[in-house]
Amino acid sequence: MRVVVAGAGLAGLSCAKYLSDAGHTPIVFEARDVLGGKVAAWKDEDGDWYETGLHIFFGAYPNMLQLFGELGIEERLQWKSHSMIFNQPEEPGTYSRFDFPDLPAPLNGVAAILGNNDMLSWPEKIAFGLGLVPAMLRGQEYVEECDKLSWTDWLRLHNIPERVNEEVFIAMSKALNFIGPDEISSTVLLTALNRFLQEKNGSKMAFLDGAPPERLCEPIVNHIQAHGGEVYLNRALKEIVLKDDGSVDGFRISKPDKQGSEMVQADAYVSALPVDPFKLLLPKQWKDLEIFQKLDGLRGVPVINIHLWFDRKMTDIDHLLFSRSKLLSVYADMSITCKEYADPDKSMLELVFAPAKDWIGRSDEDIIMATMEELKNLFPMHLTGENKASLRKYKVVKTPLSVYKAVPGCQDYRPSQSTPIPNFFLAGDYTMQRYLASMEGAVLSGKLCAAEVNLSHEKV
Ligand SMILES: Cc1cc2nc3c(=O)[nH]c(=O)nc-3n(C[C@H](O)[C@H](O)[C@H](O)COP(=O)(O)OP(=O)(O)OC[C@H]3O[C@@H](n4cnc5c(N)ncnc54)[C@H](O)[C@@H]3O)c2cc1C
């Protein structure tokens, strides 16, 4: 079966990969000149990479890890020590760690929490532990029910002191969805905590050893092509053209030189676009269908990814760090954490700036000035006093509509991969799968979508 897939982010590529494994012929059209969507990256004039986002892979990503295995590229994941490391704002330049010992889950998680005495008091740990019991006992069903509550409301419901937010969960909410705990659905935090506590290596983190388009997306494309599929860049879906019965007649795709467009026809059609551009392309005839109407409840959240190249080493920590600062979320010294970005003498800090709604429209210079001010608290040794480190260059990547904003109630708006249109399917992290807006969610959505396409073929 010939299947046209629009969008070469991880969801579109995963969908095409699993379609090709099932003996179908996927043809992928990507609007931009780079693979990967939200994992896209580019080289600057000096040959240094800069990325859409600082990306972390977790032990709790079974579909992603399986994909690496199937492609034979597992060694590209650089696993770090099993820890979570937080800056301590009240003691600038110092860190507090949750170290997970080599014990079965959930003992290793419990030991990590009990072993940290800087951030949570014993009564807070006990209240929080008791609050998590229903999530651990009832699993996903309970986690889904909690989608009606924000994380802060969930804490209040369980009489957990709100100081716990200040200490841990502002940082975790910003890391998971680029918003704070008053806004984020408690389903997001509970899903992550459940995976982290129930799987021994769930919270273990890995960095890719280089830029995602080359180190992850290209091997998927090679696999697709080796199985007879095709992948094209610079070719955007412009229109979903319908037959009289409302099913898809073809995708109108822009020509490579942007000189007009052409109709591409297939047996089945997949949108692997993010939800915001997909809504703009929805045919009028489909707008009354409930599945598409609900998409109005989903909208991308703004986020900014910052790269700072310094004239010296700022840290020797080979790990992701939770900044716990007002403007910044997580960060890492990529000159240590990522093989291809390695530099023995100078640091390249990659930092996620979130929440970004008040900053996304500001100039790069303003954003860098504010970031450097916050960094004085994270690196007082290098950025205050005499002999300060100097910033050699920077790059700011803004994504005004990134992953869908996971606010309370939005689980109900997420569509399935199959739709009421028999020859039209959806992939993308926003479609329904249990890993929310993440690389794992995108890969799983693509795999589920391929399975639905396959099923529709078997029914015929
Ligand atoms: C700053 C940042 C940090 C992140 N950190 C992490 C992390 O640490 N861990 C994690 O798991 N996840 C992280 N994520 C989330 C993760 O990147 C996404 O969930 C995932 O990559 C989304 O994949 P997708 O394929 O669903 O969508 P996308 O990657 O958005 O792919 C959609 C593709 O469709 C293309 N497209 C759009 N319009 C058209 C059109 N008309 N025709 C053809 N193509 C079109 C786009 O160009 C894009 O390539 C992060 C995201 C950001 C932005």
Coordinates of C-alpha atoms and ligand atoms in Angstrom, one line a residue:
M1 CA 0.0 0.0 0.0
R2 CA 1.3 3.5 -0.9
V3 CA 0.9 5.9 2.1
V4 CA 1.7 9.6 2.0
V5 CA 2.9 11.1 5.3
A6 CA 3.2 14.9 5.8
G7 CA 5.8 15.9 8.4
A8 CA 9.2 14.5 9.1
G9 CA 9.4 15.0 12.8
L10 CA 9.9 11.9 15.0
A11 CA 6.2 11.0 14.7
G12 CA 6.2 11.1 10.9
L13 CA 9.5 9.3 10.6
S14 CA 8.5 6.6 13.1
C15 CA 5.2 6.1 11.3
A16 CA 7.0 5.8 7.9
K17 CA 9.6 3.4 9.4
Y18 CA 6.9 1.0 10.8
L19 CA 4.8 1.3 7.6
S20 CA 7.9 0.2 5.6
D21 CA 8.6 -2.6 8.1
A22 CA 5.0 -3.8 7.4
G23 CA 5.7 -4.0 3.7
H24 CA 4.0 -0.7 2.7
T25 CA 5.5 2.2 0.7
P26 CA 5.6 5.4 2.7
I27 CA 6.3 8.7 1.0
V28 CA 7.2 11.5 3.4
F29 CA 7.0 15.2 2.7
E30 CA 8.6 17.7 5.1
A31 CA 8.0 21.4 4.7
R32 CA 11.3 22.6 6.0
D33 CA 14.9 21.9 4.7
V34 CA 15.8 19.9 7.9
L35 CA 14.6 16.7 9.4
G36 CA 13.3 16.3 12.9
G37 CA 10.7 19.1 13.6
K38 CA 11.2 19.9 17.3
V39 CA 14.5 18.0 17.4
A40 CA 15.8 19.9 14.3
A41 CA 19.3 21.4 14.6
W42 CA 21.6 23.5 12.4
K43 CA 25.3 24.4 12.1
D44 CA 26.4 28.0 12.6
E45 CA 29.1 29.7 10.4
D46 CA 31.8 28.2 12.7
G47 CA 30.4 24.6 12.3
D48 CA 29.0 24.6 15.8
W49 CA 25.6 22.9 16.2
Y50 CA 22.5 24.7 17.7
E51 CA 19.2 23.0 18.4
T52 CA 15.5 23.6 18.7
G53 CA 15.6 22.1 22.2
L54 CA 17.9 20.5 24.8
H55 CA 16.7 16.9 24.5
I56 CA 16.9 14.2 27.2
F57 CA 16.1 10.5 26.7
F58 CA 14.8 8.5 29.7
G59 CA 15.1 4.9 30.7
A60 CA 11.2 5.0 30.7
Y61 CA 11.1 5.4 26.9
P62 CA 10.5 1.8 25.7
N63 CA 9.5 2.6 22.2
M64 CA 12.4 5.0 21.6
L65 CA 14.9 2.5 23.0
Q66 CA 13.4 -0.2 20.8
L67 CA 13.7 2.1 17.8
F68 CA 17.4 2.7 18.6
G69 CA 17.8 -1.1 18.9
E70 CA 16.1 -1.8 15.6
L71 CA 18.3 0.8 13.8
G72 CA 21.4 -0.6 15.5
I73 CA 22.4 2.8 16.9
E74 CA 22.1 2.1 20.7
E75 CA 25.7 3.2 21.4
R76 CA 24.6 6.8 20.3
L77 CA 22.8 7.2 23.6
Q78 CA 25.2 8.5 26.3
W79 CA 23.7 7.4 29.6
K80 CA 24.5 9.5 32.7
S81 CA 24.7 8.5 36.4
H82 CA 21.2 7.7 37.8
S83 CA 20.6 11.0 39.5
M84 CA 18.6 14.2 39.4
I85 CA 20.6 17.3 40.2
F86 CA 19.0 20.6 41.3
N87 CA 20.7 24.0 41.8
Q88 CA 20.2 25.5 45.3
P89 CA 19.0 29.1 44.8
E90 CA 19.6 30.0 48.4
E91 CA 23.3 28.9 48.1
P92 CA 24.4 30.0 44.7
G93 CA 26.6 27.7 42.8
T94 CA 25.7 24.6 44.9
Y95 CA 23.7 21.6 44.1
S96 CA 21.3 19.1 45.7
R97 CA 21.1 15.6 44.3
F98 CA 18.7 12.7 44.3
D99 CA 20.8 9.6 43.7
F100 CA 19.1 6.4 42.8
P101 CA 21.0 3.4 44.2
D102 CA 21.2 0.1 42.3
L103 CA 18.0 -1.4 43.8
P104 CA 14.8 -2.6 42.3
A105 CA 12.0 -0.1 41.8
P106 CA 10.3 1.5 43.7
L107 CA 13.0 1.0 46.4
N108 CA 15.6 2.9 44.4
G109 CA 13.3 5.9 44.0
V110 CA 12.2 5.8 47.7
A111 CA 15.9 5.7 48.7
A112 CA 16.7 8.6 46.4
I113 CA 13.9 10.7 48.0
L114 CA 14.7 9.7 51.6
G115 CA 18.4 10.3 51.0
N116 CA 17.9 14.0 50.0
N117 CA 17.6 16.2 53.1
D118 CA 18.3 19.6 51.5
M119 CA 15.1 20.1 49.6
L120 CA 12.2 18.3 51.5
S121 CA 11.6 17.9 55.2
W122 CA 10.5 14.6 56.6
P123 CA 6.8 15.6 57.1
E124 CA 6.8 16.8 53.5
K125 CA 8.3 13.6 52.2
I126 CA 5.7 11.6 54.2
A127 CA 2.8 13.7 53.0
F128 CA 4.0 13.5 49.4
G129 CA 4.6 9.7 49.6
L130 CA 1.1 9.1 51.0
G131 CA -0.3 11.3 48.2
L132 CA 1.3 9.1 45.6
V133 CA -0.2 5.8 46.9
P134 CA -3.4 6.0 44.7
A135 CA -1.3 6.6 41.6
M136 CA 1.0 3.7 42.4
L137 CA -1.9 1.3 43.2
R138 CA -4.5 2.4 40.6
G139 CA -2.0 3.3 37.9
Q140 CA -3.0 4.9 34.6
E141 CA -6.7 5.0 35.3
Y142 CA -6.1 7.2 38.4
V143 CA -3.5 9.3 36.5
E144 CA -6.1 10.0 33.8
E145 CA -8.8 11.0 36.3
C146 CA -6.5 13.6 37.7
D147 CA -6.4 15.5 34.4
K148 CA -9.2 17.7 35.8
L149 CA -6.7 19.1 38.4
S150 CA -3.7 21.3 38.0
W151 CA -0.6 20.0 39.9
T152 CA -1.0 22.8 42.6
D153 CA -4.7 21.7 43.1
W154 CA -3.6 18.1 43.3
L155 CA -1.0 19.0 46.1
R156 CA -3.7 21.0 47.9
L157 CA -6.2 18.1 47.7
H158 CA -3.6 15.8 49.4
N159 CA -2.6 18.4 52.0
I160 CA 0.9 18.5 50.7
P161 CA 2.6 21.8 51.7
E162 CA 3.0 24.1 48.7
R163 CA 6.7 24.6 49.6
V164 CA 7.1 21.2 47.8
N165 CA 6.3 23.1 44.6
E166 CA 8.9 25.7 45.3
E167 CA 11.5 23.1 46.0
V168 CA 10.9 20.5 43.3
F169 CA 7.8 20.8 41.2
I170 CA 8.2 24.3 39.6
A171 CA 11.4 22.9 38.2
M172 CA 9.8 19.6 37.0
S173 CA 6.7 21.3 35.5
K174 CA 8.9 23.7 33.5
A175 CA 11.1 20.7 32.4
L176 CA 8.1 18.6 31.3
N177 CA 5.8 21.2 29.6
F178 CA 7.5 24.6 29.8
I179 CA 4.8 26.0 32.2
G180 CA 4.4 26.2 36.0
P181 CA 2.6 23.9 38.4
D182 CA -0.5 26.2 38.7
E183 CA -1.1 25.7 35.0
I184 CA 0.1 22.1 34.2
S185 CA -2.3 19.2 34.4
S186 CA -1.5 16.9 37.3
T187 CA -1.7 14.0 34.8
V188 CA 1.7 15.1 33.4
L189 CA 3.5 15.0 36.7
L190 CA 1.8 11.8 37.8
T191 CA 2.6 10.1 34.6
A192 CA 6.3 11.0 34.9
L193 CA 6.5 10.1 38.6
N194 CA 4.7 6.8 38.1
R195 CA 7.2 5.8 35.4
F196 CA 10.1 7.0 37.5
L197 CA 9.0 5.1 40.6
Q198 CA 7.8 1.9 38.9
E199 CA 10.7 1.3 36.5
K200 CA 14.1 0.7 37.9
N201 CA 15.8 2.8 35.2
G202 CA 12.8 5.0 34.5
S203 CA 14.4 8.3 35.5
K204 CA 17.9 7.4 34.2
M205 CA 18.8 10.0 31.6
A206 CA 20.8 9.9 28.3
F207 CA 22.0 12.5 25.9
L208 CA 22.3 11.8 22.2
D209 CA 26.0 11.8 21.1
G210 CA 25.4 14.5 18.5
A211 CA 22.8 16.5 16.6
P212 CA 19.4 14.7 16.3
P213 CA 18.8 15.2 12.6
E214 CA 22.1 13.4 11.8
R215 CA 22.4 11.0 14.7
L216 CA 18.7 9.9 15.0
C217 CA 16.6 11.1 12.0
E218 CA 19.0 10.2 9.2
P219 CA 19.2 6.5 10.3
I220 CA 15.4 6.3 10.3
V221 CA 15.4 7.9 6.8
N222 CA 18.0 5.4 5.6
H223 CA 15.9 2.5 7.0
I224 CA 12.7 3.9 5.2
Q225 CA 14.6 4.2 1.9
A226 CA 16.2 0.8 2.2
H227 CA 12.7 -0.6 2.4
G228 CA 11.4 1.2 -0.7
G229 CA 10.0 4.4 0.9
E230 CA 10.8 8.0 0.0
V231 CA 11.5 11.1 2.1
Y232 CA 11.5 14.6 0.6
L233 CA 12.5 17.9 2.3
N234 CA 11.2 21.4 1.3
R235 CA 7.9 20.0 0.3
A236 CA 4.9 21.2 2.3
L237 CA 1.4 19.9 2.6
K238 CA -0.7 22.8 1.2
E239 CA -4.2 21.3 1.0
I240 CA -6.0 18.1 1.9
V241 CA -8.1 17.6 -1.2
L242 CA -11.4 15.6 -0.7
K243 CA -13.6 13.4 -2.8
D244 CA -17.4 14.0 -2.8
D245 CA -17.8 11.4 0.0
G246 CA -15.5 13.4 2.3
S247 CA -12.6 10.9 2.1
V248 CA -9.1 12.1 0.9
D249 CA -8.6 12.3 -2.8
G250 CA -5.0 13.5 -2.5
F251 CA -2.5 15.8 -0.7
R252 CA -1.6 19.0 -2.5
I253 CA 2.2 19.3 -2.0
S254 CA 4.4 22.3 -2.8
K255 CA 7.0 21.7 -5.5
P256 CA 10.7 21.7 -4.4
D257 CA 11.4 25.0 -6.0
K258 CA 8.2 26.5 -4.4
Q259 CA 6.9 27.0 -8.0
G260 CA 3.4 25.9 -7.5
S261 CA 2.2 22.6 -6.1
E262 CA 1.1 19.1 -7.3
M263 CA -1.5 16.6 -6.2
V264 CA 0.0 13.4 -4.7
Q265 CA -2.3 10.4 -4.5
A266 CA -2.0 7.3 -2.4
D267 CA -4.0 4.5 -0.7
A268 CA -3.8 6.2 2.7
Y269 CA -2.8 9.6 4.1
V270 CA -1.2 10.6 7.4
S271 CA -0.8 14.1 8.9
A272 CA 2.2 14.1 11.2
L273 CA 2.1 17.9 11.5
P274 CA 2.0 19.6 14.9
V275 CA -1.5 20.3 16.0
D276 CA -1.5 24.1 15.2
P277 CA -0.5 23.9 11.5
F278 CA -2.8 20.9 11.1
K279 CA -5.8 22.9 12.3
L280 CA -5.1 25.5 9.6
L281 CA -5.3 22.8 6.9
L282 CA -8.5 21.1 8.1
P283 CA -10.9 20.9 5.2
K284 CA -14.2 22.7 5.7
Q285 CA -16.2 19.5 5.3
W286 CA -14.4 18.0 8.3
K287 CA -14.8 20.9 10.7
D288 CA -18.0 19.6 12.3
L289 CA -16.6 16.2 13.2
E290 CA -16.1 16.0 17.0
I291 CA -12.6 14.6 16.7
F292 CA -11.5 17.7 14.8
Q293 CA -13.6 20.2 16.7
K294 CA -11.9 19.1 19.9
L295 CA -8.5 20.1 18.5
D296 CA -9.6 23.7 19.3
G297 CA -8.7 22.8 22.9
L298 CA -5.0 22.1 22.0
R299 CA -2.5 24.8 21.3
G300 CA 1.3 24.8 21.3
V301 CA 3.2 26.4 24.2
P302 CA 6.0 28.9 23.6
V303 CA 9.6 28.0 24.6
I304 CA 13.1 29.3 23.9
N305 CA 16.3 27.3 23.6
I306 CA 19.5 29.2 24.3
H307 CA 23.2 28.3 23.5
L308 CA 26.0 30.1 25.2
W309 CA 29.6 29.6 24.2
F310 CA 32.1 30.7 27.0
D311 CA 35.8 31.2 26.9
R312 CA 36.4 28.6 29.6
K313 CA 35.0 25.6 31.4
M314 CA 32.0 26.6 33.6
T315 CA 31.4 23.2 35.3
D316 CA 32.6 19.6 35.2
I317 CA 29.1 18.1 35.8
D318 CA 28.3 15.5 33.1
H319 CA 24.5 15.7 33.6
L320 CA 21.3 17.6 33.1
L321 CA 20.8 20.3 35.8
F322 CA 17.5 21.7 37.1
S323 CA 18.3 25.5 37.4
R324 CA 15.4 26.3 39.8
S325 CA 15.7 29.8 38.7
K326 CA 12.8 32.1 37.6
L327 CA 13.4 32.4 33.9
L328 CA 15.3 29.2 33.2
S329 CA 14.4 25.6 33.3
V330 CA 16.9 22.8 32.7
Y331 CA 20.4 23.2 31.3
A332 CA 23.5 21.2 30.5
D333 CA 27.1 21.9 29.6
M334 CA 27.0 20.2 26.2
S335 CA 30.8 20.4 25.8
I336 CA 30.8 17.6 28.5
T337 CA 27.5 15.8 28.0
C338 CA 27.5 15.3 24.3
K339 CA 30.4 13.6 22.4
E340 CA 30.1 15.6 19.1
Y341 CA 29.9 19.0 21.0
A342 CA 32.9 18.1 23.2
D343 CA 35.5 20.8 24.0
P344 CA 38.1 20.1 26.7
D345 CA 38.7 23.8 27.4
K346 CA 35.5 25.8 26.8
S347 CA 31.9 25.3 27.8
M348 CA 28.8 25.5 25.6
L349 CA 25.8 25.8 27.9
E350 CA 22.4 24.8 26.4
L351 CA 19.5 26.2 28.4
V352 CA 15.7 26.0 28.2
F353 CA 14.1 29.3 28.9
A354 CA 10.6 28.8 30.2
P355 CA 7.8 29.8 30.8
A356 CA 8.5 31.9 27.7
K357 CA 5.1 33.6 27.0
D358 CA 6.3 37.1 28.1
W359 CA 9.6 36.7 26.3
I360 CA 8.9 35.0 23.0
G361 CA 8.4 38.4 21.3
R362 CA 11.4 40.0 22.9
S363 CA 14.8 40.5 21.1
D364 CA 17.6 37.9 21.3
E365 CA 19.7 40.6 23.0
D366 CA 17.1 41.1 25.8
I367 CA 16.8 37.4 26.3
I368 CA 20.5 36.9 26.6
M369 CA 20.9 39.8 29.0
A370 CA 18.2 38.4 31.3
T371 CA 19.8 34.9 31.0
M372 CA 23.2 36.1 31.9
E373 CA 21.8 37.9 34.9
E374 CA 20.2 34.7 36.2
L375 CA 23.4 32.7 35.5
K376 CA 25.2 34.8 38.1
N377 CA 23.3 32.8 40.6
L378 CA 24.2 29.5 39.0
F379 CA 27.9 30.2 38.3
P380 CA 28.9 32.9 40.9
M381 CA 32.5 31.7 40.6
H382 CA 32.7 32.5 36.9
L383 CA 30.3 35.3 36.4
T384 CA 30.8 37.7 39.4
G385 CA 33.9 39.2 40.9
E386 CA 37.2 39.6 39.0
N387 CA 38.4 37.5 36.0
K388 CA 34.9 36.8 34.8
A389 CA 34.2 34.3 32.1
S390 CA 33.4 36.0 28.8
L391 CA 30.6 35.0 26.5
R392 CA 32.2 34.2 23.1
K393 CA 28.9 33.9 21.1
Y394 CA 25.3 32.9 21.6
K395 CA 22.3 31.5 19.6
V396 CA 18.7 31.8 20.5
V397 CA 16.1 29.5 19.0
K398 CA 12.5 30.5 19.6
T399 CA 9.6 28.1 19.1
P400 CA 6.4 30.1 19.6
L401 CA 4.1 27.1 19.3
S402 CA 6.0 24.0 20.5
V403 CA 4.4 21.0 22.1
Y404 CA 0.7 21.2 23.1
K405 CA 0.2 23.0 26.4
A406 CA -0.8 20.3 28.8
V407 CA -3.4 22.2 30.9
P408 CA -6.2 20.5 32.9
G409 CA -8.9 18.9 30.8
C410 CA -6.8 18.6 27.6
Q411 CA -6.5 14.8 27.6
D412 CA -10.1 14.7 26.4
Y413 CA -9.2 16.8 23.3
R414 CA -6.4 14.6 22.1
P415 CA -7.4 12.6 19.0
S416 CA -6.8 8.9 18.3
Q417 CA -4.5 8.0 15.4
S418 CA -7.5 6.7 13.4
T419 CA -10.2 9.2 12.4
P420 CA -13.7 8.8 11.0
I421 CA -12.2 9.4 7.6
P422 CA -11.4 5.8 6.4
N423 CA -8.2 6.8 4.5
F424 CA -6.9 9.5 6.8
F425 CA -4.8 9.1 10.0
L426 CA -3.0 11.3 12.5
A427 CA 0.4 11.0 14.1
G428 CA 2.1 13.5 16.4
D429 CA 2.9 13.7 20.1
Y430 CA -0.4 15.5 20.6
T431 CA -2.4 12.4 19.5
M432 CA -3.5 10.0 22.2
Q433 CA -0.7 7.9 23.7
R434 CA 0.4 7.6 27.3
Y435 CA 3.7 9.5 27.0
L436 CA 2.3 13.0 26.5
A437 CA 4.3 15.6 24.6
S438 CA 7.7 14.0 24.3
M439 CA 10.0 12.3 21.9
E440 CA 8.8 8.9 23.2
G441 CA 5.2 10.1 22.7
A442 CA 6.0 11.2 19.1
V443 CA 7.7 7.8 18.3
L444 CA 4.8 5.8 19.9
S445 CA 2.2 7.9 18.1
G446 CA 3.9 7.1 14.8
K447 CA 4.0 3.4 15.6
L448 CA 0.3 3.3 16.6
C449 CA -0.6 5.3 13.5
A450 CA 1.3 2.8 11.3
A451 CA -0.6 0.0 13.0
E452 CA -4.0 1.7 12.3
V453 CA -3.1 2.2 8.6
N454 CA -2.1 -1.5 8.4
L455 CA -5.4 -2.5 10.1
S456 CA -7.4 -0.5 7.6
H457 CA -5.5 -2.3 4.8
E458 CA -6.3 -5.7 6.3
K459 CA -10.0 -4.8 6.6
V460 CA -10.2 -4.1 2.9
Ligands
LIG1 C1 12.8 23.2 23.7 C2 12.3 21.8 23.7 C3 12.8 20.8 24.6 C4 12.3 19.5 24.6 N1 12.9 18.6 25.4 C5 12.5 17.3 25.4 C6 13.1 16.3 26.1 O1 14.1 16.6 26.8 N2 12.7 15.0 26.0 C7 11.6 14.7 25.3 O2 11.2 13.5 25.2 N3 11.0 15.6 24.5 C8 11.4 16.9 24.5 N4 10.8 17.8 23.8 C9 9.5 17.5 23.0 C10 9.8 16.7 21.7 O3 10.8 17.4 21.0 C11 8.5 16.6 20.9 O4 7.5 16.1 21.7 C12 8.7 15.8 19.6 O5 9.9 16.0 19.0 C13 7.5 16.1 18.7 O6 7.6 15.3 17.5 P1 6.4 15.4 16.5 O7 6.8 14.6 15.3 O8 5.1 15.0 17.1 O9 6.2 16.9 16.0 P2 7.3 17.8 15.3 O10 8.7 17.5 15.8 O11 6.8 19.2 15.5 O12 7.2 17.4 13.7 C14 6.2 17.9 12.9 C15 6.9 18.1 11.5 O13 5.9 18.6 10.6 C16 6.5 19.6 9.7 N5 5.4 20.4 9.1 C17 4.7 21.4 9.6 N6 3.8 21.8 8.7 C18 4.0 21.1 7.6 C19 3.4 21.0 6.3 N7 2.4 21.9 6.0 N8 3.8 20.1 5.4 C20 4.8 19.2 5.7 N9 5.4 19.2 6.9 C21 5.0 20.1 7.8 C22 7.4 20.4 10.7 O14 8.3 21.1 10.0 C23 8.0 19.2 11.5 O15 9.1 18.7 10.9 C24 11.3 19.2 23.7 C25 10.7 20.1 22.8 C26 11.3 21.4 22.8 C27 10.7 22.4 21.8

